[in-house]
PDB file of C-alpha atoms in Angstrom:
ATOM      1  CA  MET A1193     -27.108-165.252  32.616  1.00 96.00           C
ATOM      2  CA  LYS A1194     -30.980-165.115  32.414  1.00 98.00           C
ATOM      3  CA  ARG A1195     -32.930-161.827  32.186  1.00 98.00           C
ATOM      4  CA  LEU A1196     -36.190-161.282  34.154  1.00 98.00           C
ATOM      5  CA  GLY A1197     -38.721-158.626  33.751  1.00 98.00           C
ATOM      6  CA  LEU A1198     -41.192-158.264  36.660  1.00 98.00           C
ATOM      7  CA  LEU A1199     -44.404-156.348  35.876  1.00 98.00           C
ATOM      8  CA  ARG A1200     -46.793-155.739  38.613  1.00 98.00           C
ATOM      9  CA  HIS A1201     -50.531-155.472  37.523  1.00 97.00           C
ATOM     10  CA  ALA A1202     -51.673-151.833  37.175  1.00 97.00           C
ATOM     11  CA  LYS A1203     -54.062-150.021  39.595  1.00 96.00           C
ATOM     12  CA  SER A1204     -57.321-152.180  39.824  1.00 94.00           C
ATOM     13  CA  GLU A1205     -60.983-151.441  40.638  1.00 89.00           C
ATOM     14  CA  GLU A1206     -61.761-151.233  44.363  1.00 82.00           C
ATOM     15  CA  ASP A1207     -64.493-153.653  44.071  1.00 70.00           C
ATOM     16  CA  ARG A1208     -66.216-155.964  41.755  1.00 66.00           C
ATOM     17  CA  PRO A1209     -69.709-156.878  41.629  1.00 66.00           C
ATOM     18  CA  THR A1210     -68.915-160.568  42.203  1.00 68.00           C
ATOM     19  CA  GLY A1211     -67.161-159.711  45.333  1.00 70.00           C
ATOM     20  CA  HIS A1212     -64.157-161.796  44.188  1.00 86.00           C
ATOM     21  CA  ASP A1213     -60.611-160.421  44.292  1.00 89.00           C
ATOM     22  CA  PHE A1214     -59.511-162.522  41.283  1.00 92.00           C
ATOM     23  CA  ASP A1215     -62.312-160.808  39.052  1.00 90.00           C
ATOM     24  CA  ARG A1216     -61.273-157.152  39.686  1.00 92.00           C
ATOM     25  CA  GLY A1217     -60.262-155.386  36.548  1.00 94.00           C
ATOM     26  CA  LEU A1218     -58.214-152.203  36.035  1.00 96.00           C
ATOM     27  CA  SER A1219     -59.312-148.629  37.029  1.00 95.00           C
ATOM     28  CA  PRO A1220     -59.139-146.159  34.248  1.00 96.00           C
ATOM     29  CA  LYS A1221     -56.011-144.773  35.851  1.00 96.00           C
ATOM     30  CA  GLY A1222     -54.604-148.420  35.682  1.00 97.00           C
ATOM     31  CA  ARG A1223     -55.461-148.689  31.977  1.00 97.00           C
ATOM     32  CA  ARG A1224     -53.478-145.470  31.433  1.00 97.00           C
ATOM     33  CA  ALA A1225     -50.632-146.832  33.313  1.00 97.00           C
ATOM     34  CA  ALA A1226     -50.445-150.108  31.772  1.00 98.00           C
ATOM     35  CA  GLU A1227     -50.416-148.341  28.362  1.00 97.00           C
ATOM     36  CA  THR A1228     -47.551-145.971  29.480  1.00 97.00           C
ATOM     37  CA  MET A1229     -45.518-148.880  30.841  1.00 97.00           C
ATOM     38  CA  GLY A1230     -45.983-150.954  27.716  1.00 97.00           C
ATOM     39  CA  ARG A1231     -44.739-148.041  25.644  1.00 96.00           C
ATOM     40  CA  TYR A1232     -41.740-147.622  27.838  1.00 97.00           C
ATOM     41  CA  ILE A1233     -40.886-151.355  27.763  1.00 96.00           C
ATOM     42  CA  GLY A1234     -41.318-151.573  24.119  1.00 95.00           C
ATOM     43  CA  LYS A1235     -38.914-148.632  23.499  1.00 94.00           C
ATOM     44  CA  LYS A1236     -36.366-149.492  26.191  1.00 94.00           C
ATOM     45  CA  ILE A1237     -36.260-153.258  26.830  1.00 93.00           C
ATOM     46  CA  ASP A1238     -35.295-156.019  24.466  1.00 92.00           C
ATOM     47  CA  ALA A1239     -38.016-158.326  23.597  1.00 92.00           C
ATOM     48  CA  PHE A1240     -38.722-161.354  25.893  1.00 95.00           C
ATOM     49  CA  ASP A1241     -38.624-164.922  24.855  1.00 95.00           C
ATOM     50  CA  LYS A1242     -41.443-165.897  27.164  1.00 96.00           C
ATOM     51  CA  ILE A1243     -44.189-164.549  29.233  1.00 96.00           C
ATOM     52  CA  LEU A1244     -45.718-166.090  32.470  1.00 98.00           C
ATOM     53  CA  ALA A1245     -48.526-164.281  34.002  1.00 98.00           C
ATOM     54  CA  SER A1246     -51.149-164.618  36.824  1.00 98.00           C
ATOM     55  CA  PRO A1247     -54.830-165.298  35.375  1.00 98.00           C
ATOM     56  CA  ALA A1248     -56.389-162.697  37.362  1.00 96.00           C
ATOM     57  CA  VAL A1249     -58.282-160.237  35.365  1.00 96.00           C
ATOM     58  CA  ARG A1250     -56.415-157.089  36.462  1.00 96.00           C
ATOM     59  CA  VAL A1251     -53.040-159.055  35.511  1.00 98.00           C
ATOM     60  CA  GLN A1252     -54.590-160.131  32.140  1.00 97.00           C
ATOM     61  CA  GLU A1253     -55.749-156.688  31.475  1.00 97.00           C
ATOM     62  CA  THR A1254     -52.241-155.054  32.347  1.00 97.00           C
ATOM     63  CA  LEU A1255     -50.626-157.419  30.098  1.00 97.00           C
ATOM     64  CA  ASN A1256     -52.832-157.170  27.212  1.00 95.00           C
ATOM     65  CA  ILE A1257     -52.697-153.397  27.236  1.00 96.00           C
ATOM     66  CA  ALA A1258     -49.118-153.325  27.659  1.00 96.00           C
ATOM     67  CA  LEU A1259     -48.368-155.821  24.832  1.00 95.00           C
ATOM     68  CA  ASP A1260     -50.569-153.672  22.599  1.00 94.00           C
ATOM     69  CA  ALA A1261     -48.626-150.436  23.450  1.00 96.00           C
ATOM     70  CA  MET A1262     -45.259-152.249  22.832  1.00 93.00           C
ATOM     71  CA  GLY A1263     -45.768-152.080  19.227  1.00 86.00           C
ATOM     72  CA  ARG A1264     -44.271-155.399  18.627  1.00 76.00           C
ATOM     73  CA  ALA A1265     -45.211-159.074  18.357  1.00 71.00           C
ATOM     74  CA  ALA A1266     -45.384-160.691  21.659  1.00 69.00           C
ATOM     75  CA  PRO A1267     -43.702-163.871  22.430  1.00 71.00           C
ATOM     76  CA  VAL A1268     -45.604-167.109  21.151  1.00 75.00           C
ATOM     77  CA  ASP A1269     -44.699-168.669  24.521  1.00 90.00           C
ATOM     78  CA  ARG A1270     -47.360-167.152  26.788  1.00 93.00           C
ATOM     79  CA  THR A1271     -48.512-169.120  29.731  1.00 96.00           C
ATOM     80  CA  GLU A1272     -51.299-168.221  32.296  1.00 97.00           C
ATOM     81  CA  THR A1273     -50.743-170.255  35.765  1.00 97.00           C
ATOM     82  CA  ARG A1274     -52.996-170.009  38.853  1.00 97.00           C
ATOM     83  CA  SER A1275     -49.819-170.549  40.826  1.00 97.00           C
ATOM     84  CA  LEU A1276     -48.871-166.721  40.120  1.00 98.00           C
ATOM     85  CA  TYR A1277     -52.218-165.551  41.628  1.00 97.00           C
ATOM     86  CA  LEU A1278     -51.115-163.833  44.756  1.00 94.00           C
ATOM     87  CA  ALA A1279     -47.941-165.696  44.693  1.00 96.00           C
ATOM     88  CA  THR A1280     -45.268-165.536  47.199  1.00 97.00           C
ATOM     89  CA  HIS A1281     -41.509-165.055  46.172  1.00 94.00           C
ATOM     90  CA  ASP A1282     -41.189-168.981  46.775  1.00 97.00           C
ATOM     91  CA  SER A1283     -44.158-169.591  44.522  1.00 97.00           C
ATOM     92  CA  ILE A1284     -42.750-167.426  41.817  1.00 98.00           C
ATOM     93  CA  GLU A1285     -39.304-169.407  42.099  1.00 98.00           C
ATOM     94  CA  ASP A1286     -41.345-172.618  41.795  1.00 98.00           C
ATOM     95  CA  VAL A1287     -43.072-171.255  38.519  1.00 98.00           C
ATOM     96  CA  LEU A1288     -39.678-170.045  36.979  1.00 98.00           C
ATOM     97  CA  GLU A1289     -37.913-173.436  37.896  1.00 98.00           C
ATOM     98  CA  LYS A1290     -40.778-175.518  36.346  1.00 97.00           C
ATOM     99  CA  MET A1291     -41.835-173.327  33.315  1.00 97.00           C
ATOM    100  CA  GLY A1292     -38.878-171.423  32.434  1.00 97.00           C
ATOM    101  CA  GLY A1293     -37.447-173.977  30.044  1.00 95.00           C
ATOM    102  CA  ASP A1294     -34.805-172.882  27.743  1.00 96.00           C
ATOM    103  CA  ALA A1295     -35.917-169.124  27.649  1.00 97.00           C
ATOM    104  CA  ASP A1296     -33.064-166.656  28.055  1.00 97.00           C
ATOM    105  CA  SER A1297     -35.512-163.937  29.087  1.00 97.00           C
ATOM    106  CA  ILE A1298     -38.965-164.055  30.694  1.00 97.00           C
ATOM    107  CA  LEU A1299     -41.584-161.451  31.441  1.00 97.00           C
ATOM    108  CA  LEU A1300     -43.364-162.418  34.537  1.00 98.00           C
ATOM    109  CA  VAL A1301     -46.585-160.433  35.344  1.00 98.00           C
ATOM    110  CA  ALA A1302     -48.332-160.839  38.779  1.00 98.00           C
ATOM    111  CA  HIS A1303     -48.989-159.380  42.317  1.00 97.00           C
ATOM    112  CA  ASN A1304     -47.401-158.042  45.348  1.00 95.00           C
ATOM    113  CA  PRO A1305     -45.841-158.791  47.881  1.00 95.00           C
ATOM    114  CA  GLY A1306     -44.490-161.723  45.905  1.00 97.00           C
ATOM    115  CA  LEU A1307     -42.737-159.471  43.131  1.00 98.00           C
ATOM    116  CA  GLU A1308     -41.218-157.110  45.731  1.00 97.00           C
ATOM    117  CA  ASP A1309     -40.028-160.081  47.994  1.00 98.00           C
ATOM    118  CA  PHE A1310     -38.527-161.705  44.847  1.00 98.00           C
ATOM    119  CA  VAL A1311     -36.483-158.741  44.144  1.00 98.00           C
ATOM    120  CA  LEU A1312     -35.474-158.122  47.784  1.00 97.00           C
ATOM    121  CA  ASP A1313     -34.395-161.749  48.210  1.00 97.00           C
ATOM    122  CA  HIS A1314     -32.191-161.999  45.115  1.00 97.00           C
ATOM    123  CA  VAL A1315     -30.568-158.518  44.725  1.00 97.00           C
ATOM    124  CA  PRO A1316     -27.874-158.353  47.530  1.00 94.00           C
ATOM    125  CA  ASN A1317     -28.635-155.766  50.335  1.00 92.00           C
ATOM    126  CA  ASP A1318     -24.991-154.368  50.384  1.00 90.00           C
ATOM    127  CA  GLY A1319     -25.778-150.688  49.853  1.00 86.00           C
ATOM    128  CA  SER A1320     -24.813-150.871  46.047  1.00 85.00           C
ATOM    129  CA  CYS A1321     -28.056-150.537  44.521  1.00 90.00           C
ATOM    130  CA  ALA A1322     -30.336-147.496  45.318  1.00 92.00           C
ATOM    131  CA  LEU A1323     -33.030-149.003  43.041  1.00 94.00           C
ATOM    132  CA  ARG A1324     -33.427-151.904  45.861  1.00 96.00           C
ATOM    133  CA  ASP A1325     -33.873-149.443  48.283  1.00 93.00           C
ATOM    134  CA  ILE A1326     -36.782-148.056  46.463  1.00 93.00           C
ATOM    135  CA  VAL A1327     -38.325-151.537  46.066  1.00 96.00           C
ATOM    136  CA  ALA A1328     -37.939-152.270  49.825  1.00 94.00           C
ATOM    137  CA  THR A1329     -39.995-148.843  50.296  1.00 94.00           C
ATOM    138  CA  LYS A1330     -42.696-149.778  47.791  1.00 93.00           C
ATOM    139  CA  TYR A1331     -43.215-151.748  44.659  1.00 95.00           C
ATOM    140  CA  PRO A1332     -46.207-149.921  43.277  1.00 96.00           C
ATOM    141  CA  THR A1333     -49.129-151.037  40.990  1.00 97.00           C
ATOM    142  CA  GLY A1334     -47.698-150.942  37.460  1.00 97.00           C
ATOM    143  CA  ALA A1335     -44.087-151.086  38.548  1.00 98.00           C
ATOM    144  CA  PHE A1336     -41.460-152.770  36.211  1.00 98.00           C
ATOM    145  CA  ALA A1337     -38.289-154.183  37.259  1.00 98.00           C
ATOM    146  CA  LEU A1338     -35.676-155.971  35.146  1.00 98.00           C
ATOM    147  CA  LEU A1339     -32.985-158.125  36.681  1.00 98.00           C
ATOM    148  CA  GLU A1340     -30.006-159.996  35.424  1.00 98.00           C
ATOM    149  CA  LEU A1341     -29.787-163.389  37.149  1.00 98.00           C
ATOM    150  CA  ASP A1342     -26.411-165.267  37.690  1.00 96.00           C
ATOM    151  CA  ILE A1343     -27.572-168.400  36.404  1.00 98.00           C
ATOM    152  CA  ASP A1344     -27.634-170.606  33.088  1.00 97.00           C
ATOM    153  CA  ASN A1345     -30.793-172.667  33.864  1.00 97.00           C
ATOM    154  CA  TRP A1346     -34.038-171.540  35.625  1.00 98.00           C
ATOM    155  CA  ALA A1347     -33.798-174.498  37.713  1.00 97.00           C
ATOM    156  CA  ASP A1348     -31.003-172.700  39.825  1.00 98.00           C
ATOM    157  CA  VAL A1349     -33.411-169.737  40.376  1.00 98.00           C
ATOM    158  CA  SER A1350     -33.930-170.152  44.123  1.00 97.00           C
ATOM    159  CA  ASP A1351     -30.103-169.612  44.751  1.00 95.00           C
ATOM    160  CA  ALA A1352     -29.527-166.859  42.289  1.00 97.00           C
ATOM    161  CA  LYS A1353     -28.183-163.707  42.737  1.00 96.00           C
ATOM    162  CA  ALA A1354     -29.451-160.727  40.686  1.00 97.00           C
ATOM    163  CA  LYS A1355     -28.644-157.520  39.530  1.00 97.00           C
ATOM    164  CA  LEU A1356     -31.383-154.914  39.401  1.00 97.00           C
ATOM    165  CA  ILE A1357     -30.982-153.173  35.905  1.00 97.00           C
ATOM    166  CA  THR A1358     -33.891-150.948  36.081  1.00 96.00           C
ATOM    167  CA  LEU A1359     -36.964-150.175  38.111  1.00 97.00           C
ATOM    168  CA  THR A1360     -39.492-147.954  36.459  1.00 97.00           C
ATOM    169  CA  ARG A1361     -42.807-146.702  38.125  1.00 97.00           C
ATOM    170  CA  PRO A1362     -45.821-145.379  36.055  1.00 97.00           C
ATOM    171  CA  ARG A1363     -45.451-142.000  37.898  1.00 95.00           C
ATOM    172  CA  ASP A1364     -41.611-141.961  36.595  1.00 96.00           C
ATOM    173  CA  LEU A1365     -43.064-141.757  32.970  1.00 96.00           C
ATOM    174  CA  ASP A1366     -46.367-139.581  33.792  1.00 94.00           C
ATOM    175  CA  PRO A1367     -46.604-137.718  37.045  1.00 91.00           C
ATOM    176  CA  THR A1368     -50.435-137.781  36.690  1.00 91.00           C
ATOM    177  CA  LEU A1369     -50.237-141.627  37.538  1.00 91.00           C
ATOM    178  CA  GLY A1370     -48.899-141.347  40.992  1.00 80.00           C
ATOM    179  CA  PRO A1371     -48.701-141.621  43.867  1.00 71.00           C
ATOM    180  CA  GLU A1372     -49.770-145.318  43.371  1.00 48.00           C
ATOM    181  CA  MET A1373     -52.371-146.903  45.707  1.00 45.00           C
ATOM    182  CA  ALA A1374     -51.765-150.290  47.507  1.00 45.00           C
ATOM    183  CA  ASN A1375     -54.094-152.489  45.357  1.00 47.00           C
TER     184      ASN A1375
END
């Protein structure tokens, strides 16, 4: 059994002076959401063995703020990979297969729609998971999902079935942080 945390970057700036999407940082609301989610993850979720993240500015800011708020040492094994920038769920699977190694648990921080599609592809659509229905409606900025995958090796992730253990949105913890916007 493997454990996978999926954290979507928090709300970003609308525009960046460079005009490049990759360079957009977090909005003030996004910074508050990243801190809120970090505190939640730090209190409620066991530490992860490895972190895999998109190198986009908004993802790195989300991750750094969340890690600070967790109040515990981050895993030494932290990898930024361009393959996670705006990744599809297939690209996410490829990254996990190639970079998962022997980690039992991974925190993956990236973008939508790849994160949402990953959850929808791996959690059975049999009506038994109300949280899956929420993901199908919207996986907002700053949202965190925790999945248990029925695999022993990350190389098998593409065929894995998952159990969605939790789905937490910033607005679930602080109503002033919702409703979330699309970016």
